[in-house]
Short mmCIF file of C-alpha atoms in Angstrom, two decimals:
data_model
loop_
_atom_site.label_atom_id
_atom_site.label_comp_id
_atom_site.label_asym_id
_atom_site.label_seq_id
_atom_site.Cartn_x
_atom_site.Cartn_y
_atom_site.Cartn_z
CA MET A 8 -0.02 -0.10 -0.05
CA ARG A 9 2.89 2.53 0.75
CA LYS A 10 3.81 1.94 -2.79
CA TYR A 11 1.18 3.66 -3.89
CA ILE A 12 0.64 6.46 -1.68
CA PHE A 13 3.15 9.01 -3.23
CA PRO A 14 2.09 8.16 -7.09
CA VAL A 15 -1.28 8.49 -6.32
CA PHE A 16 -0.80 12.24 -4.43
CA ILE A 17 1.00 13.34 -7.17
CA ALA A 18 -1.87 12.39 -9.57
CA PHE A 19 -4.19 13.61 -7.48
CA MET A 20 -2.29 16.96 -7.74
CA LEU A 21 -1.95 17.09 -10.91
CA ILE A 22 -5.64 16.55 -11.70
CA LEU A 23 -7.27 18.52 -8.97
CA PRO A 24 -6.93 21.71 -10.54
CA PHE A 25 -8.60 20.20 -13.74
CA LEU A 26 -11.70 18.92 -11.48
CA TYR A 27 -12.48 22.18 -10.65
CA LEU A 28 -13.45 23.10 -14.06
CA PRO A 29 -16.86 21.39 -14.04
CA VAL A 30 -17.34 22.74 -10.79
CA LEU A 31 -16.46 26.27 -11.58
CA SER A 32 -18.74 26.04 -14.75
CA ALA A 33 -21.85 25.20 -12.78
CA ALA A 34 -21.35 27.38 -10.13
CA GLY A 35 -23.87 29.97 -9.17
CA ALA A 36 -22.45 32.49 -6.41
CA TRP A 37 -18.93 31.44 -4.87
CA LYS A 38 -17.91 34.14 -2.76
CA TYR A 39 -14.14 34.27 -1.11
CA PRO A 40 -13.56 32.06 1.03
CA SER A 41 -15.88 29.43 1.06
CA LEU A 42 -14.26 26.13 -0.62
CA VAL A 43 -17.66 25.01 -2.38
CA PRO A 44 -20.11 26.95 -4.37
CA GLU A 45 -22.88 28.35 -2.43
CA SER A 46 -25.30 27.84 -5.48
CA TRP A 47 -25.40 25.87 -8.45
CA SER A 48 -26.32 27.09 -11.93
CA ALA A 49 -26.84 26.10 -15.49
CA ALA A 50 -26.55 29.46 -16.76
CA HIS A 51 -22.92 29.51 -17.78
CA TRP A 52 -23.44 26.67 -19.84
CA ASP A 53 -26.51 28.11 -21.31
CA ARG A 54 -24.50 31.37 -22.07
CA LEU A 55 -21.99 29.06 -23.43
CA LEU A 56 -24.22 27.39 -25.75
CA ALA A 57 -25.95 30.41 -26.63
CA SER A 58 -23.35 33.03 -26.70
CA ARG A 59 -22.95 35.27 -30.04
CA ASP A 60 -23.41 33.27 -32.94
CA GLY A 61 -23.47 30.04 -30.91
CA ILE A 62 -20.51 27.69 -30.08
CA LEU A 63 -21.74 25.02 -32.37
CA PRO A 64 -20.10 26.67 -35.62
CA VAL A 65 -16.81 27.16 -33.47
CA VAL A 66 -16.82 23.73 -32.19
CA THR A 67 -17.61 22.44 -35.87
CA LEU A 68 -14.61 24.83 -37.44
CA SER A 69 -12.42 23.34 -34.52
CA VAL A 70 -13.22 19.52 -35.59
CA ILE A 71 -12.85 19.99 -39.12
CA LEU A 72 -9.95 22.38 -39.17
CA SER A 73 -7.98 19.37 -36.91
CA GLY A 74 -9.36 16.69 -38.49
CA SER A 75 -7.89 17.81 -42.04
CA VAL A 76 -4.82 18.65 -40.28
CA ALA A 77 -4.66 15.49 -38.79
CA LEU A 78 -5.62 13.80 -41.98
CA LEU A 79 -3.00 15.59 -44.12
CA VAL A 80 -0.13 15.36 -41.85
CA THR A 81 -0.53 11.69 -40.73
CA VAL A 82 -0.61 10.47 -44.73
CA THR A 83 2.16 12.78 -45.59
CA GLY A 84 4.45 11.68 -42.65
CA PHE A 85 3.39 8.08 -43.35
CA ILE A 86 4.64 8.14 -47.02
CA PHE A 87 7.74 10.18 -46.13
CA GLY A 88 8.68 7.93 -43.26
CA ARG A 89 8.82 5.07 -46.00
CA LEU A 90 10.76 7.66 -48.68
CA LEU A 91 13.34 8.44 -45.96
CA THR A 92 13.79 4.78 -44.66
CA GLY A 93 17.27 3.82 -45.58
CA CYS A 94 18.12 7.45 -46.10
CA SER A 95 21.84 8.17 -44.61
CA GLY A 96 21.70 11.37 -42.14
CA LYS A 97 18.87 10.00 -40.01
CA ARG A 98 20.13 11.96 -37.15
CA GLN A 99 19.75 15.42 -39.04
CA ILE A 100 16.53 14.65 -40.37
CA GLN A 101 15.58 13.94 -36.42
CA ALA A 102 17.83 17.13 -35.36
CA ALA A 103 15.92 19.40 -38.26
CA GLY A 104 12.70 17.96 -37.21
CA TYR A 105 12.69 18.34 -33.49
CA LEU A 106 14.39 22.16 -33.95
CA ALA A 107 11.71 23.22 -36.09
CA TYR A 108 8.99 21.32 -33.43
CA ALA A 109 10.58 23.01 -30.40
CA PHE A 110 10.39 26.14 -31.70
CA SER A 111 7.85 28.63 -29.94
CA PRO A 112 4.66 28.20 -32.06
CA VAL A 113 3.89 31.80 -31.80
CA ILE A 114 7.32 33.35 -32.92
CA TYR A 115 7.32 30.83 -35.93
CA ALA A 116 4.14 31.99 -37.02
CA TYR A 117 5.26 35.71 -36.78
CA CYS A 118 8.42 34.56 -38.99
CA LEU A 119 6.11 33.15 -41.52
CA GLN A 120 3.42 35.97 -41.19
CA PHE A 121 4.95 38.30 -43.96
CA PHE A 122 5.01 35.04 -46.34
CA PHE A 123 1.26 34.50 -45.70
CA LEU A 124 0.20 37.90 -46.06
CA LYS A 125 1.91 38.13 -49.60
CA ALA A 126 0.18 34.76 -50.63
CA GLY A 127 -3.09 36.10 -49.35
CA ILE A 128 -3.95 33.41 -47.40
CA SER A 129 -3.70 35.25 -44.15
CA GLY A 130 -6.78 35.33 -41.88
CA THR A 131 -8.04 32.30 -43.96
CA ILE A 132 -8.69 29.08 -43.00
CA ALA A 133 -6.30 27.34 -45.58
CA GLY A 134 -3.65 29.63 -44.30
CA VAL A 135 -4.08 28.10 -40.51
CA ILE A 136 -4.06 24.26 -42.08
CA ILE A 137 -1.22 24.96 -44.21
CA VAL A 138 0.73 26.77 -40.99
CA GLN A 139 -0.06 23.65 -38.56
CA PHE A 140 0.72 21.23 -41.30
CA LEU A 141 4.65 23.03 -41.52
CA LEU A 142 4.70 22.59 -38.00
CA PHE A 143 3.58 19.28 -37.16
CA PHE A 144 4.75 17.78 -40.51
CA PRO A 145 8.31 17.16 -38.91
CA PHE A 146 6.79 15.18 -35.88
CA SER A 147 4.77 13.14 -37.95
CA VAL A 148 8.03 12.07 -40.26
CA ILE A 149 9.83 11.51 -37.25
CA TYR A 150 7.19 9.02 -35.96
CA PHE A 151 6.99 7.17 -39.08
CA ILE A 152 10.74 6.67 -39.69
CA SER A 153 10.79 5.02 -36.16
CA HIS A 154 7.51 2.77 -37.52
CA TRP A 155 9.22 1.75 -40.95
CA GLY A 156 11.86 -0.11 -39.29
CA ARG A 157 13.31 -3.37 -40.44
CA ASN A 158 10.23 -5.47 -40.18
CA MET A 159 8.28 -3.36 -42.14
CA VAL A 160 11.00 -3.46 -45.05
CA SER A 161 10.94 -6.98 -44.68
CA LEU A 162 7.25 -7.24 -45.01
CA GLU A 163 7.33 -5.48 -48.32
CA GLU A 164 10.22 -7.27 -49.75
CA LEU A 165 8.00 -10.40 -48.69
CA CYS A 166 5.09 -9.35 -50.52
CA PHE A 167 7.22 -8.49 -53.82
CA THR A 168 9.10 -12.22 -53.43
CA LEU A 169 5.42 -13.37 -53.24
CA GLY A 170 4.79 -11.58 -56.53
CA SER A 171 2.46 -8.73 -55.48
CA SER A 172 2.82 -5.29 -57.04
CA ARG A 173 3.59 -2.38 -55.34
CA ARG A 174 0.08 -1.56 -55.15
CA THR A 175 -1.28 -4.51 -53.71
CA ALA A 176 1.84 -4.64 -51.07
CA TRP A 177 0.46 -1.27 -49.65
CA ARG A 178 -3.24 -2.03 -49.95
CA MET A 179 -3.18 -5.59 -48.67
CA ALA A 180 -0.36 -5.70 -46.30
CA LEU A 181 1.53 -2.74 -45.29
CA ILE A 182 -0.90 -0.09 -44.74
CA PRO A 183 -3.35 -2.83 -42.95
CA VAL A 184 -0.27 -3.21 -40.18
CA SER A 185 0.10 -0.04 -39.94
CA VAL A 186 -3.71 0.81 -38.60
CA PRO A 187 -2.83 1.09 -34.98
CA ALA A 188 0.56 3.39 -35.82
CA LEU A 189 -1.61 5.61 -38.24
CA ARG A 190 -4.55 5.84 -35.61
CA THR A 191 -1.98 6.98 -33.04
CA ALA A 192 -0.41 9.22 -35.16
CA PHE A 193 -4.04 11.15 -36.44
CA LEU A 194 -5.28 11.21 -32.68
CA GLN A 195 -1.89 13.03 -31.57
CA ILE A 196 -1.63 15.26 -34.34
CA PHE A 197 -5.57 16.14 -33.84
CA VAL A 198 -4.90 17.06 -30.31
CA PHE A 199 -1.96 19.11 -31.28
CA SER A 200 -4.30 20.69 -33.37
CA TRP A 201 -7.07 21.03 -31.61
CA PHE A 202 -4.88 22.92 -28.84
CA ASP A 203 -3.22 25.18 -30.74
CA PHE A 204 -3.45 28.87 -29.82
CA GLY A 205 -0.13 30.81 -30.96
CA LEU A 206 -0.37 30.04 -34.74
CA THR A 207 -3.95 30.28 -35.24
CA GLN A 208 -3.99 33.45 -33.03
CA VAL A 209 -1.35 35.02 -35.59
CA ILE A 210 -2.02 33.49 -38.98
CA GLY A 211 -5.64 33.89 -38.44
CA GLN A 212 -5.78 37.25 -37.26
CA GLY A 213 -8.57 36.64 -35.30
CA ARG A 214 -10.40 35.99 -38.13
CA VAL A 215 -10.44 31.90 -37.58
CA SER A 216 -12.22 31.46 -34.53
CA THR A 217 -11.17 27.86 -33.03
CA LEU A 218 -12.37 26.47 -29.77
CA SER A 219 -9.05 27.28 -27.85
CA LEU A 220 -9.08 30.97 -29.45
CA THR A 221 -13.03 31.38 -28.00
CA VAL A 222 -11.77 29.91 -24.46
CA TRP A 223 -9.10 32.62 -24.67
CA GLN A 224 -11.26 35.48 -25.77
CA TYR A 225 -13.37 34.67 -22.72
CA LEU A 226 -10.10 34.40 -20.53
CA ALA A 227 -9.21 38.04 -21.69
CA GLU A 228 -12.88 39.22 -20.73
CA ALA A 229 -12.24 38.10 -17.39
CA ASP A 230 -15.37 36.15 -17.53
CA PRO A 231 -14.03 32.91 -15.75
CA TYR A 232 -17.35 31.03 -15.38
CA ILE A 233 -18.14 30.68 -19.25
CA ALA A 234 -13.96 29.91 -19.78
CA ALA A 235 -14.17 27.22 -17.37
CA ALA A 236 -17.43 25.97 -19.56
CA GLY A 237 -15.25 26.02 -22.64
CA SER A 238 -12.25 24.61 -21.14
CA CYS A 239 -14.66 21.47 -20.48
CA LEU A 240 -15.45 21.07 -24.17
CA LEU A 241 -11.96 21.84 -25.20
CA LEU A 242 -10.59 18.84 -22.55
CA LEU A 243 -13.18 16.60 -23.18
CA PRO A 244 -12.21 15.17 -26.67
CA PRO A 245 -8.30 14.32 -25.53
CA ALA A 246 -9.43 12.72 -22.18
CA ILE A 247 -11.55 10.24 -24.17
CA LEU A 248 -9.17 9.64 -27.10
CA MET A 249 -6.81 8.69 -24.19
CA LEU A 250 -9.03 6.20 -22.57
CA LEU A 251 -9.58 4.71 -26.27
CA ASN A 252 -5.99 4.73 -27.35
CA GLU A 253 -3.45 2.54 -25.44
CA LYS A 254 -0.58 4.90 -26.72
CA THR A 255 -0.49 8.06 -24.30
CA ILE A 256 -1.71 11.50 -26.19
CA ARG A 257 0.65 14.04 -25.18
CA PHE A 258 0.47 17.63 -25.81
CA ARG A 259 4.13 18.14 -26.87
CA PRO A 260 7.21 16.17 -28.95
CA MET B 19 16.30 9.43 -55.36
CA SER B 20 16.86 9.51 -51.72
CA ALA B 21 18.30 12.59 -51.88
CA VAL B 22 15.36 14.13 -53.52
CA TYR B 23 13.29 12.82 -50.58
CA ARG B 24 15.27 14.22 -48.01
CA GLY B 25 15.08 17.47 -50.15
CA LEU B 26 12.00 17.66 -50.06
CA TYR B 27 11.81 16.71 -46.39
CA TYR B 28 14.14 19.62 -45.43
CA GLY B 29 12.33 21.89 -47.49
CA ILE B 30 8.99 21.37 -45.80
CA SER B 31 10.33 21.05 -42.25
CA LEU B 32 13.15 23.56 -42.34
CA LEU B 33 13.23 26.22 -45.15
CA PRO B 34 9.94 28.19 -44.14
CA LEU B 35 11.68 28.66 -40.59
CA LEU B 36 14.99 29.62 -42.04
CA ALA B 37 13.06 31.84 -44.50
CA GLY B 38 11.47 33.56 -41.92
CA ILE B 39 14.38 34.10 -39.70
CA ALA B 40 16.11 35.35 -42.85
CA TYR B 41 13.39 37.97 -43.41
CA ALA B 42 13.33 38.96 -39.70
CA LEU B 43 16.75 39.63 -40.14
CA ALA B 44 16.41 41.46 -43.18
CA TYR B 45 13.93 43.72 -41.84
CA SER B 46 15.54 44.32 -38.52
CA LEU B 47 18.48 45.71 -40.65
CA GLY B 48 16.21 48.00 -42.24
CA LEU B 49 16.54 45.88 -45.77
CA ALA B 50 12.61 44.92 -45.86
CA GLY B 51 9.49 45.98 -44.57
CA ILE B 52 7.41 48.92 -45.10
CA ASP B 53 8.32 52.49 -44.92
CA THR B 54 12.32 51.24 -44.39
CA GLN B 55 15.08 54.02 -44.61
CA GLY B 56 17.72 51.48 -45.93
CA PHE B 57 20.24 49.45 -44.08
CA THR B 58 20.76 50.46 -40.34
CA THR B 59 22.13 48.55 -37.68
CA GLY B 60 20.06 51.12 -35.49
CA TYR B 61 17.56 48.77 -34.27
CA TRP B 62 19.99 46.02 -33.28
CA VAL B 63 22.16 48.77 -31.10
CA LEU B 64 18.52 49.51 -29.60
CA VAL B 65 17.60 45.83 -28.62
CA LEU B 66 21.34 45.18 -27.71
CA ARG B 67 21.78 47.85 -25.24
CA SER B 68 17.99 47.21 -23.50
CA GLN B 69 18.27 45.77 -20.23
CA GLU B 70 14.76 44.22 -21.13
CA THR B 71 16.33 42.00 -23.60
CA TRP B 72 18.76 40.19 -21.71
CA THR B 73 16.72 40.49 -18.47
CA SER B 74 14.00 38.52 -20.47
CA LEU B 75 16.34 36.20 -21.85
CA LEU B 76 18.01 35.22 -18.36
CA LEU B 77 14.52 35.24 -17.04
CA SER B 78 13.17 32.22 -19.49
CA MET B 79 16.32 30.37 -19.18
CA SER B 80 16.30 30.56 -15.26
CA VAL B 81 12.44 29.67 -15.37
CA ALA B 82 12.83 26.50 -17.80
CA LEU B 83 15.95 25.43 -15.46
CA THR B 84 14.02 25.78 -12.11
CA VAL B 85 10.99 23.87 -13.97
CA LEU B 86 13.35 21.49 -14.91
CA LEU B 87 15.24 20.80 -11.59
CA ILE B 88 11.86 20.39 -9.95
CA ALA B 89 10.10 17.79 -12.60
CA VAL B 90 13.30 15.60 -13.47
CA PRO B 91 13.91 14.82 -9.74
CA VAL B 92 10.13 13.86 -9.10
CA GLY B 93 10.03 12.07 -12.49
CA LEU B 94 13.16 10.00 -11.26
CA ILE B 95 11.56 9.12 -7.75
CA LEU B 96 8.59 7.90 -9.33
CA VAL B 97 10.26 5.85 -11.99
CA LEU B 98 12.99 4.57 -9.76
CA PHE B 99 10.98 3.85 -6.56
CA TYR B 100 7.18 3.61 -7.58
CA SER B 101 8.00 1.22 -10.26
CA GLU B 102 5.28 -1.18 -9.29
CA ALA B 103 2.88 1.55 -9.02
CA LEU B 104 3.47 2.86 -12.23
CA GLU B 105 2.69 -1.07 -13.64
CA ASN B 106 -0.85 -0.34 -12.19
CA ALA B 107 -2.71 0.76 -15.55
CA VAL B 108 -5.14 2.81 -13.52
CA ILE B 109 -2.60 4.79 -11.65
CA ARG B 110 -0.76 5.25 -14.98
CA TYR B 111 -3.82 6.80 -16.84
CA LEU B 112 -4.36 9.33 -13.94
CA LEU B 113 -0.49 10.16 -13.83
CA PHE B 114 -0.10 10.65 -17.34
CA LEU B 115 -3.68 12.31 -18.29
CA PRO B 116 -2.28 15.84 -17.44
CA VAL B 117 0.15 15.56 -20.94
CA SER B 118 -2.99 16.33 -22.84
CA VAL B 119 -3.67 19.54 -21.11
CA PRO B 120 -2.94 22.26 -23.35
CA PRO B 121 -0.66 25.36 -21.91
CA LEU B 122 -3.65 27.91 -22.38
CA ILE B 123 -5.79 25.85 -19.65
CA ALA B 124 -2.82 25.20 -17.18
CA ALA B 125 -2.49 28.85 -17.13
CA PHE B 126 -6.01 29.48 -16.59
CA MET B 127 -5.92 27.12 -13.91
CA GLY B 128 -2.75 28.94 -12.45
CA THR B 129 -4.85 32.16 -12.08
CA GLU B 130 -7.80 30.29 -10.43
CA TRP B 131 -5.81 28.50 -8.01
CA LEU B 132 -2.91 30.65 -7.29
CA SER B 133 -4.14 34.09 -7.03
CA ALA B 134 -4.81 35.93 -3.81
CA SER B 135 -8.49 35.03 -3.97
CA GLY B 136 -8.01 31.66 -5.47
CA MET B 137 -8.69 27.96 -4.66
CA ALA B 138 -5.26 27.53 -2.92
CA GLY B 139 -5.99 30.82 -1.13
CA ARG B 140 -9.25 29.75 -0.05
CA VAL B 141 -7.62 26.36 1.59
CA VAL B 142 -5.18 28.72 3.37
CA SER B 143 -7.72 30.98 4.61
CA GLY B 144 -9.80 28.28 5.54
CA ALA B 145 -7.19 26.23 7.38
CA PHE B 146 -4.69 28.89 8.88
CA GLY B 147 -7.62 31.70 8.69
CA THR B 148 -4.66 34.03 7.31
CA VAL B 149 -4.63 35.65 3.78
CA SER B 150 -2.31 34.07 1.23
CA PRO B 151 -0.22 36.05 -0.87
CA SER B 152 -0.65 35.98 -4.70
CA LEU B 153 1.44 33.49 -6.06
CA VAL B 154 0.46 34.90 -9.64
CA ASN B 155 1.88 38.28 -11.37
CA ASN B 156 4.69 38.01 -9.06
CA TYR B 157 8.38 39.24 -8.82
CA TRP B 158 9.58 35.39 -8.39
CA HIS B 159 7.40 33.98 -11.31
CA THR B 160 6.22 30.92 -9.00
CA GLY B 161 2.73 30.72 -10.68
CA ILE B 162 4.51 30.39 -14.04
CA ILE B 163 7.03 28.21 -12.38
CA ILE B 164 4.37 26.04 -10.71
CA SER B 165 2.23 25.63 -13.80
CA MET B 166 4.73 24.73 -15.80
CA THR B 167 6.41 22.23 -13.63
CA MET B 168 2.83 20.72 -13.24
CA MET B 169 2.50 20.48 -17.14
CA SER B 170 6.20 19.07 -17.36
CA ILE B 171 5.90 16.13 -14.51
CA PRO B 172 3.69 13.67 -16.12
CA PHE B 173 5.70 14.06 -19.48
CA LEU B 174 8.97 13.48 -17.88
CA THR B 175 7.73 10.69 -16.31
CA ILE B 176 6.50 8.99 -18.92
CA LEU B 177 9.80 9.82 -21.00
CA LEU B 178 11.56 8.10 -18.14
CA TRP B 179 9.30 5.12 -17.61
CA GLN B 180 9.39 4.38 -21.04
CA TYR B 181 13.44 4.55 -20.88
CA SER B 182 13.78 2.58 -17.96
CA ARG B 183 11.54 -0.20 -19.65
CA ALA B 184 13.86 -0.02 -22.61
CA GLU B 185 16.94 0.15 -21.10
CA LYS B 186 15.92 -3.15 -19.09
CA LEU B 187 16.75 -1.25 -15.50
CA SER B 188 15.43 -4.02 -13.36
CA GLY B 189 18.09 -6.51 -14.88
CA LEU B 190 21.23 -3.76 -14.92
CA ALA B 191 20.24 -3.73 -11.16
CA GLU B 192 20.49 -7.14 -10.62
CA LEU B 193 23.72 -7.34 -12.44
CA ALA B 194 24.88 -4.82 -10.52
CA THR B 195 24.08 -6.78 -7.25
CA SER B 196 25.25 -9.76 -8.36
CA LEU B 197 28.48 -8.05 -8.99
CA GLY B 198 28.82 -6.85 -5.43
CA ALA B 199 27.18 -3.29 -5.65
CA THR B 200 25.23 -1.50 -2.87
CA LYS B 201 21.72 -0.41 -3.26
CA ARG B 202 22.78 3.37 -3.17
CA GLN B 203 25.87 2.27 -5.89
CA ILE B 204 23.34 1.31 -8.22
CA LEU B 205 20.79 4.44 -7.73
CA PHE B 206 23.69 6.77 -8.34
CA ARG B 207 26.05 4.70 -10.09
CA VAL B 208 23.61 2.79 -12.53
CA ALA B 209 19.88 3.82 -12.56
CA ILE B 210 20.13 7.63 -12.83
CA PRO B 211 23.06 8.08 -15.31
CA VAL B 212 21.20 5.56 -17.45
CA LEU B 213 18.04 7.11 -17.32
CA LEU B 214 19.61 10.70 -17.60
CA ASN B 215 21.87 9.89 -20.37
CA ARG B 216 19.29 8.26 -22.50
CA ALA B 217 16.79 11.34 -21.79
CA LEU B 218 19.38 13.97 -22.08
CA PRO B 219 18.11 14.75 -25.82
CA ASN B 220 14.52 15.41 -24.97
CA ILE B 221 15.25 17.04 -21.74
CA GLY B 222 17.21 19.74 -23.79
CA LEU B 223 14.21 19.67 -26.05
CA MET B 224 12.02 20.54 -22.88
CA PHE B 225 14.23 23.19 -21.87
CA VAL B 226 13.93 24.89 -25.51
CA PHE B 227 10.21 24.46 -25.40
CA LEU B 228 9.81 25.81 -21.79
CA PHE B 229 12.40 28.74 -22.62
CA GLY B 230 10.00 29.77 -25.48
CA ALA B 231 6.64 29.23 -23.61
CA TYR B 232 3.91 31.75 -24.46
CA GLU B 233 0.27 31.15 -23.01
CA VAL B 234 1.65 30.18 -19.28
CA PRO B 235 3.72 33.63 -18.81
CA LEU B 236 1.31 35.58 -20.75
CA LEU B 237 -1.69 35.16 -18.44
CA LEU B 238 0.44 34.60 -14.95
CA GLY B 239 3.38 36.73 -15.62
CA MET B 240 4.11 40.45 -14.82
CA GLN B 241 4.10 43.39 -17.04
CA SER B 242 7.75 43.61 -16.79
CA PRO B 243 10.38 41.52 -16.97
CA ARG B 244 8.34 39.19 -19.61
CA MET B 245 9.76 35.77 -20.82
CA ILE B 246 11.26 36.12 -24.30
CA SER B 247 7.86 34.76 -26.38
CA VAL B 248 5.54 37.12 -24.72
CA LEU B 249 7.97 40.19 -24.86
CA ILE B 250 8.30 39.36 -28.53
CA ALA B 251 4.62 38.93 -29.37
CA GLN B 252 3.95 42.15 -27.47
CA LYS B 253 6.47 44.12 -29.79
CA PHE B 254 4.83 42.85 -32.83
CA ARG B 255 1.30 43.62 -31.51
CA LYS B 256 2.11 47.26 -30.90
CA PHE B 257 0.83 50.14 -33.15
CA ASP B 258 4.38 51.92 -32.85
CA LEU B 259 6.12 51.09 -36.32
CA ALA B 260 9.50 51.44 -35.07
CA ASP B 261 9.04 48.27 -32.32
CA ILE B 262 8.41 46.25 -35.24
CA PRO B 263 12.00 46.01 -36.62
CA GLN B 264 12.99 45.25 -32.80
CA ALA B 265 10.64 42.72 -32.81
CA TYR B 266 12.25 41.09 -35.79
CA SER B 267 15.38 41.16 -34.13
CA LEU B 268 14.51 39.90 -30.69
CA THR B 269 12.90 36.97 -32.77
CA VAL B 270 16.83 36.54 -34.54
CA LEU B 271 18.43 36.64 -31.02
CA TYR B 272 15.59 34.00 -29.98
CA ALA B 273 16.31 31.40 -33.03
CA PHE B 274 20.02 31.82 -32.34
CA VAL B 275 19.72 31.00 -28.59
CA VAL B 276 17.43 27.90 -29.59
CA GLY B 277 20.16 27.14 -32.43
CA ILE B 278 23.00 27.02 -29.89
CA ILE B 279 20.97 24.83 -27.31
CA ALA B 280 20.07 22.30 -30.34
CA TRP B 281 23.32 22.33 -31.25
CA MET B 282 24.44 21.24 -27.96
CA VAL B 283 21.39 18.72 -27.82
CA SER B 284 22.48 17.23 -30.97
CA ARG B 285 26.18 16.95 -29.46
CA THR B 286 25.17 15.29 -26.69
CA ASN B 287 22.56 12.70 -28.68
CA ARG B 288 25.77 11.78 -31.01
CA GLU B 289 27.60 10.76 -27.65
CA THR B 290 24.80 8.80 -25.97
CA ALA B 291 24.11 7.01 -29.17
#
């Protein structure tokens, strides 16, 4: 039993602040210094669901945007992972990818802003998808390079030995065995994109309102109750995805 | 053919970044941008002479270092002394769950818990009857450090836990015991060095990530000094046109520091591999 106390304590401390989110979003009056709300109310949720043009279009846009980014990045990463397997200079490839990836997204976005303005895609959904693609692509390639190891290459060779064409080998063998890896990458990149703030804020120029930007808006307006309700919506998908997926979904490299 | 693919990869993942930095450099030297007067080193002199620049860089590094100095030992303790508990899937899920919390919400929770009238303050006032000091927007950046440490612990614990399995640490410990090592020696001469060595590149990346953190210091930081990402973003957002070239020179400076750290990380990577 003693073996469990410290880990459980740490986990409790880490999770406690977030259990507070649903409580805050459903609190009526909550004056200092009481530890629990004096009354409960659904007003904040009502307000969130009915606010401005409604939260529904924002959620829909976020899902579509993150879904397209995740699909695009997963597929290109999977293909590039294969193309770069057996290439020399794997270490440099990895270093370059991580460098781009660890760079502060908001500064990265400011660096690219000029080119996006010139191309006329600043402030558009396409612009946000492209900038997110640029940042998450290296992560995906590095992930799939480690997936395309010896075993996968042998499997491909085996298919060829047995007389299959390149196309059948991919369709019948390589893609099916890669489904778990593809799923993990898709979910992971979906979460990256779902939470993105800096890139969307700068390149979207306030015209692409995703859920995380909307939550930020509520925070900036010093409206913690409705921000808490928005945060619950924001946190729900990754928490579910982590339950469904054996591999951990993380926020960063 | 493989050279072409490699070129394409670098073209997508590095070229935009390098082009952006090149543009930033040109702008900061007065060679690009609207209403430019031609080549000048004036903005660079201004930025390099400004105390704000160096305070901000030093602050960002100290915060990143402090966070790692707390989070890495906690991760090591969990992995080395509580591996049994980590085998439990439920505990692992709970412990690793906060990895998927975005910085924006971590920052929000920081304000809600750590400000004077926040939840932590309510607990303190309930337990001791005193008013707690505000831990956010303060000189020591406690709120930022606490929030970022809490975000970093799950990530580092996962990392160290995966490495302890990949390196078959229990086998190594057994071997060391049969060679006559004491528990203390196993810990300090085998387990910790093996794990840290393996994790060093990732810890270095974590440093870069914490160094450039944006959302948490944006919400929990003071007006001055500010961490580097916030300083740069705010300079970009000012309406004074003279601030923009300075923002670009700070960007180049930031990229330079990140480049040096990345170079150091890739060197350690080579030695340990």
